[in-house]
Structure formats: structure tokens, C-alpha cells
């Protein structure tokens, strides 16, 4: 059996297992609530994090009371080497108030960080990727029942600058929390009909049609407590943020990051139906990848985006990228996947 066939079989088995676990993973009394959403939103809105995958701290699959703390992920490819890419990321992280707690340098650079309010811990891993580097960022946030949450002490500098405590990965999942900490509330999805008004409104948008975007709706099954957001991902021939902004008529630019050998990353938001839709973009000279995200059916509609500021349209629009990585504005982010949120 060839490797491609093996991988396909492994993927099918993984998806079936995930679906089975999702169906039974909602532990009574262990839920996400409005406070957990607020903490996640603060992470999503961070100019360094700028998540491409977002969720809220909540019950793990088959967890028996274990919490999955990861609320944000991002993967970014750099034309620069590992050290240069790591330094670029860490400079923007520091500007957003993150402090390093440990790190290890080698062919791969690994750095652990803590947020200014100590409600979030980040893991930055930079690995070689051809002549460039690949950045993988994961951010864990505190759950409201997380009485064992601990934040390590910040240190000065990283292994890139000299001595540093050896990298210690943040606890991305908790130990079981329910023992002695029961909650008298539950959260579950009630509807199995997708929010078609959001989907129809976005698909009817002339800018989306011109860019070849068609949002699809994940199947909503009874008894499954994890829902994916309606969305779409497409590759386009757009070669600059300026061109993209001109083509996204009616969409508001809220965030842009560029320079340091990385792509131009940007987010746009649009008022749609009774909530918001978000476009995130990764712009390279050979084209642009667009991701469109709509609110999860029965999930929050993006109230935190109501007052988001429109970014100065000159940010990252220049023909030559700045030498250093710069980030401007506030990322517009909606959750990619979600469990029900208790009142």
C-alpha cells in the first residue's frame, strides 16, 4: 500500500474518531462561559497573535473533566532563516506586552512566553523550511475553573541573546478539573439548522463573487458539541494588499502585519446579517490566500468587533516590505470551532 493511500486511510480514521469523541465529550458541569470567551477574545485581538484558528478554552474530546486550553493558533512561513524569523516574531510579541519565560536554540528555536495580564501562555516554535523558516504559534488561556493555572516567571532575553532557562512548553491541556469543582450549569446546541442568512448574505456579496469565494456550511449533527464555523478558503492571483483592499469593496481593513521576510497578513470585517463576517489574508508576490469566517451557528456573532477601528489604509501598502516585521491595528477574528457557551 502506497504512502498516499496510508495517509488517506489515517485521515479517514482520525476524522471518524474525532467525530465519535466529539459526540461524547461534553462533560456535564464542565463548560465554557462568557468569561472564557472574554479571555479568548483578548488573545485573538492581540496584534502579535493574529490567530488563523481560534476557539475558547473548554472541554477536551473525551476529556473526563480535562480542559483544552489552546484558544489560538497561527502558522506563518518566512523567506528569512530560523533565527531572523524568531527575532522578528519576538520583537512584535514584546511590543504587545508578552514576556519570555524560557527558550531553546538549535536548528529549531522554541520560546515560551506569558501575556501581560498572565491569563495566556504562548509557545513559539520556529523550524527550518527550505531556505526559509516556518513559524508555529499556539496560545493557551486560563479556563474559569482552572484553579491550577500557573504562570512562570519572565526572564530577560532568550537563547538568541545568550543564556536562558531551557524551553518548557506551556500546559496546553489541563489535568481533570471537575473533582471537587462541580458546576450546576450545562450548555448545549439546540438547533441543527445552519445560519443560512449569514451564508447567503456573504455569498451574494459582489466582492466575494469576484474573488471566487463561496462559503460552505459544515454539517450540524445532533449530539456533537463541537461546531465548525461556516467559511471558505481560496487562493487568488491578488499580488498586494493594496489590490486586495481595492477589490474588497465595503470591507473594512482592521489589521496588517508585514516585513521581516514574512508575508503581508491582514484582516477585514464586514457587517453581515445580524453579526459580522471576517476575511483574513496572507499576501505574497505570487498570490494571496483568503480565509472567510462566519459566526458558528448559535454561537456569538462577533460582538467584540462592533467597535473595531478601521486601519490607516497606508499600512503595509507600500511596494517594498519594511525590513523589520511591523504590526498595525487589531486583528478581526471569529472562532473557527466552538463548543456551546453557558450563560
XYZ file of C-alpha atoms in Angstrom:
343
model
C 0.000 0.000 0.000
C 1.448 3.367 -1.003
C 2.142 6.168 1.476
C -0.561 8.407 -0.015
C -3.164 5.671 0.481
C -1.977 5.082 4.037
C -2.240 8.787 4.786
C -5.762 8.915 3.356
C -6.809 5.918 5.460
C -5.231 7.517 8.542
C -7.081 10.750 7.856
C -10.416 8.965 7.499
C -9.862 7.039 10.736
C -8.817 10.242 12.534
C -11.944 12.063 11.370
C -14.198 9.176 12.414
C -12.534 9.003 15.822
C -12.780 12.768 16.300
C -16.482 12.696 15.440
C -17.122 9.846 17.870
C -15.234 11.570 20.650
C -16.910 14.900 19.918
C -20.295 13.289 20.397
C -19.481 12.250 23.972
C -17.039 14.959 25.005
C -19.402 17.373 26.716
C -18.824 16.654 30.377
C -21.815 17.819 32.470
C -20.721 20.721 34.598
C -17.599 21.479 32.548
C -18.426 24.228 30.067
C -17.104 27.406 28.526
C -18.729 30.617 29.713
C -18.771 34.328 28.910
C -15.633 34.874 30.967
C -13.752 32.269 28.955
C -14.943 33.960 25.755
C -13.672 37.328 27.014
C -10.230 35.865 27.726
C -10.134 34.232 24.275
C -11.192 37.476 22.575
C -8.327 39.324 24.271
C -5.924 36.748 22.794
C -7.495 36.842 19.315
C -7.304 40.649 19.340
C -3.591 40.659 20.138
C -1.528 42.210 17.330
C 1.186 39.569 17.673
C -1.070 36.506 17.897
C -3.406 37.367 14.977
C -4.863 33.859 15.083
C -5.695 31.891 11.937
C -7.516 29.257 14.055
C -9.467 30.365 17.108
C -11.616 28.781 19.795
C -12.445 29.132 23.507
C -10.962 27.161 26.407
C -13.353 24.316 27.112
C -13.878 20.554 27.430
C -11.393 18.356 25.597
C -12.502 15.473 23.398
C -13.226 12.522 25.673
C -11.781 14.620 28.453
C -13.344 13.286 31.674
C -13.030 16.807 33.026
C -9.900 17.861 31.143
C -9.805 21.311 29.564
C -8.254 22.117 26.195
C -6.641 25.478 26.909
C -5.460 26.303 23.367
C -7.512 29.259 22.086
C -5.368 30.455 19.174
C -3.061 29.017 16.540
C -1.129 30.542 13.677
C 1.293 29.129 11.102
C 3.408 31.562 9.063
C 6.160 30.898 6.506
C 9.159 33.208 6.264
C 11.676 33.730 3.483
C 14.176 34.569 6.235
C 16.116 31.973 8.246
C 15.077 30.491 11.580
C 16.908 32.982 13.792
C 15.773 36.018 11.800
C 12.153 34.811 11.780
C 12.250 34.128 15.525
C 13.688 37.568 16.274
C 11.031 39.208 14.093
C 8.226 37.408 15.920
C 9.662 38.099 19.364
C 10.072 41.814 18.691
C 6.365 42.137 17.838
C 5.450 39.937 20.814
C 7.386 42.232 23.145
C 5.659 45.276 21.657
C 2.326 43.615 22.555
C 3.404 43.081 26.165
C 4.457 39.412 26.020
C 7.479 38.366 28.093
C 9.664 35.323 27.551
C 9.916 32.650 30.251
C 12.175 30.021 28.667
C 13.766 29.146 25.312
C 16.000 26.680 23.497
C 18.022 27.363 20.353
C 19.354 24.932 17.757
C 18.230 24.066 14.274
C 14.807 24.847 15.748
C 14.094 27.769 18.079
C 11.483 27.211 20.821
C 10.290 30.028 23.065
C 7.663 30.137 25.831
C 6.011 33.452 26.712
C 3.458 34.889 29.135
C 0.963 37.677 28.383
C 0.976 40.966 30.257
C -2.169 40.037 32.247
C -0.907 36.457 32.860
C -4.148 34.963 31.501
C -2.385 33.462 28.474
C 0.766 31.455 27.752
C 2.310 31.128 24.298
C 4.513 28.564 22.601
C 6.515 29.792 19.590
C 8.318 27.141 17.530
C 10.393 28.176 14.505
C 11.737 25.416 12.256
C 13.779 25.352 9.020
C 11.669 25.277 5.862
C 13.775 25.049 2.717
C 15.755 28.278 2.513
C 13.359 29.963 4.922
C 11.555 29.156 8.156
C 8.148 28.078 9.385
C 6.573 29.620 12.475
C 4.027 27.720 14.590
C 2.360 29.670 17.391
C -0.059 28.235 19.967
C -1.621 30.230 22.794
C -3.224 28.679 25.878
C -5.692 30.622 28.033
C -6.984 30.158 31.529
C -10.398 28.464 31.936
C -12.736 29.793 34.639
C -12.425 26.529 36.642
C -8.670 26.389 36.194
C -7.526 26.675 39.804
C -4.181 25.013 38.984
C -3.226 27.617 36.373
C 0.346 28.758 36.951
C 2.437 31.341 35.141
C 6.236 31.025 35.070
C 8.413 33.972 35.939
C 9.565 36.148 32.998
C 13.266 36.241 32.181
C 15.439 38.769 30.419
C 16.152 37.840 26.804
C 16.184 34.449 25.135
C 18.734 31.895 23.983
C 19.112 34.060 20.872
C 20.745 36.667 23.109
C 22.716 34.375 25.412
C 21.734 32.376 28.487
C 18.141 31.321 29.067
C 16.254 28.670 31.055
C 15.685 25.661 28.799
C 12.384 25.759 26.927
C 9.450 24.444 28.937
C 6.261 24.058 26.915
C 3.156 25.733 28.353
C 0.450 23.332 29.611
C -1.822 23.302 26.546
C -4.286 20.963 28.295
C -5.193 20.784 31.963
C -5.375 17.875 34.338
C -9.005 16.898 35.134
C -10.680 19.857 36.829
C -14.048 18.530 37.938
C -13.039 16.713 41.090
C -14.298 18.936 43.867
C -15.244 21.644 41.372
C -18.738 20.725 40.056
C -20.802 23.356 38.272
C -24.576 23.468 38.282
C -24.974 24.517 34.667
C -24.867 22.994 31.247
C -24.509 24.232 27.703
C -25.628 22.510 24.544
C -26.599 23.313 20.984
C -30.335 23.387 20.364
C -30.640 23.986 16.634
C -29.354 21.815 13.794
C -30.242 24.287 11.033
C -27.342 26.375 9.788
C -27.491 30.167 9.927
C -28.303 30.364 6.226
C -28.945 34.115 6.339
C -25.244 34.724 7.091
C -24.117 32.352 4.364
C -26.470 33.736 1.714
C -25.527 37.324 2.514
C -21.795 36.678 2.184
C -22.124 34.598 -0.970
C -24.207 37.380 -2.527
C -21.508 39.968 -1.818
C -20.073 41.148 -5.184
C -16.519 41.258 -3.806
C -16.709 37.644 -2.669
C -18.113 36.517 -6.016
C -15.403 38.400 -7.930
C -12.696 36.695 -5.851
C -14.205 33.249 -6.350
C -15.270 32.802 -2.729
C -18.208 30.551 -1.858
C -18.875 29.920 1.801
C -19.964 26.405 2.731
C -21.757 25.227 5.854
C -20.440 22.309 7.910
C -22.978 19.602 8.678
C -24.634 20.153 12.041
C -25.267 16.856 13.834
C -27.347 16.213 16.934
C -25.270 15.328 19.974
C -21.989 16.731 18.680
C -20.799 19.535 20.917
C -18.119 20.948 18.615
C -19.166 23.037 15.651
C -17.039 24.444 12.887
C -17.733 27.923 11.594
C -19.174 28.335 8.098
C -16.319 29.518 5.916
C -14.191 29.220 2.826
C -10.520 29.265 1.840
C -9.362 30.194 -1.657
C -6.119 31.066 -3.432
C -6.275 34.132 -5.666
C -3.942 35.939 -8.056
C -4.003 39.144 -5.976
C -0.384 40.250 -5.505
C -0.579 43.128 -2.996
C -2.588 44.320 -0.023
C -3.397 47.472 -1.980
C -5.033 45.446 -4.746
C -6.893 43.287 -2.237
C -8.253 46.317 -0.346
C -9.473 47.814 -3.629
C -11.273 44.594 -4.545
C -12.884 44.088 -1.138
C -15.340 46.931 -1.609
C -17.304 47.584 1.574
C -14.979 45.518 3.767
C -13.013 47.373 6.453
C -9.288 46.760 6.954
C -8.564 46.369 10.691
C -5.105 44.810 10.850
C -1.941 44.404 8.805
C 1.486 42.895 9.507
C 4.399 42.959 7.100
C 8.184 42.870 6.826
C 10.948 40.766 8.294
C 10.819 38.244 5.466
C 7.240 37.196 6.182
C 4.100 37.601 4.091
C 1.680 40.502 4.410
C -1.054 39.376 6.802
C -4.302 41.301 7.079
C -7.874 41.088 8.333
C -11.047 42.720 7.036
C -14.513 42.823 8.614
C -17.989 43.364 7.199
C -21.355 43.803 8.915
C -23.474 40.927 7.686
C -26.979 39.754 8.648
C -27.145 40.280 12.440
C -23.422 39.972 13.034
C -20.073 40.102 11.285
C -18.045 38.251 8.694
C -14.258 38.231 8.661
C -11.688 37.889 5.886
C -8.098 37.048 6.789
C -5.471 37.230 4.083
C -1.897 36.133 3.559
C -0.441 38.084 0.658
C 2.686 37.009 -1.215
C 4.169 38.202 -4.504
C 2.847 35.071 -6.242
C -0.714 35.359 -4.921
C -2.974 35.577 -1.895
C -4.709 33.037 0.315
C -8.066 34.244 1.650
C -9.977 32.720 4.559
C -13.565 33.789 5.163
C -15.134 33.024 8.548
C -18.746 33.479 9.648
C -20.245 33.042 13.129
C -20.770 29.491 14.363
C -24.471 28.614 14.271
C -25.927 29.521 17.703
C -22.529 30.896 18.712
C -21.584 34.538 19.355
C -21.964 36.768 16.315
C -18.791 38.776 16.943
C -19.988 41.490 19.309
C -16.353 42.318 20.130
C -15.975 43.516 16.522
C -18.682 46.192 16.868
C -16.265 48.977 17.716
C -13.130 47.691 15.996
C -11.127 50.517 14.453
C -10.508 50.873 10.726
C -6.791 50.780 9.986
C -4.911 53.578 8.268
C -5.043 52.394 4.645
C -1.350 53.154 4.085
C -0.201 50.389 6.471
C 1.665 47.638 4.581
C 0.527 49.046 1.226
C 3.993 50.103 0.055
C 5.574 48.217 -2.843
C 8.597 47.174 -0.750
C 8.075 45.432 2.569
C 9.749 47.039 5.586
C 12.995 45.485 6.745
C 11.595 44.758 10.184
C 8.317 42.997 10.936
C 5.678 45.566 11.841
C 2.094 45.007 13.013
C -0.667 47.613 12.868
C -4.228 47.733 14.188
C -6.373 44.990 15.716
C -6.945 41.552 14.168
C -10.571 40.781 13.351
C -11.130 37.173 14.437
C -14.152 34.895 14.780
C -13.909 31.406 16.300
C -13.114 28.647 13.807
C -14.606 25.938 16.024
C -16.617 26.187 19.198
C -18.344 24.274 21.980
C -21.552 25.765 23.459
C -21.039 28.737 25.770
C -23.044 28.838 29.010
C -24.914 31.969 30.057
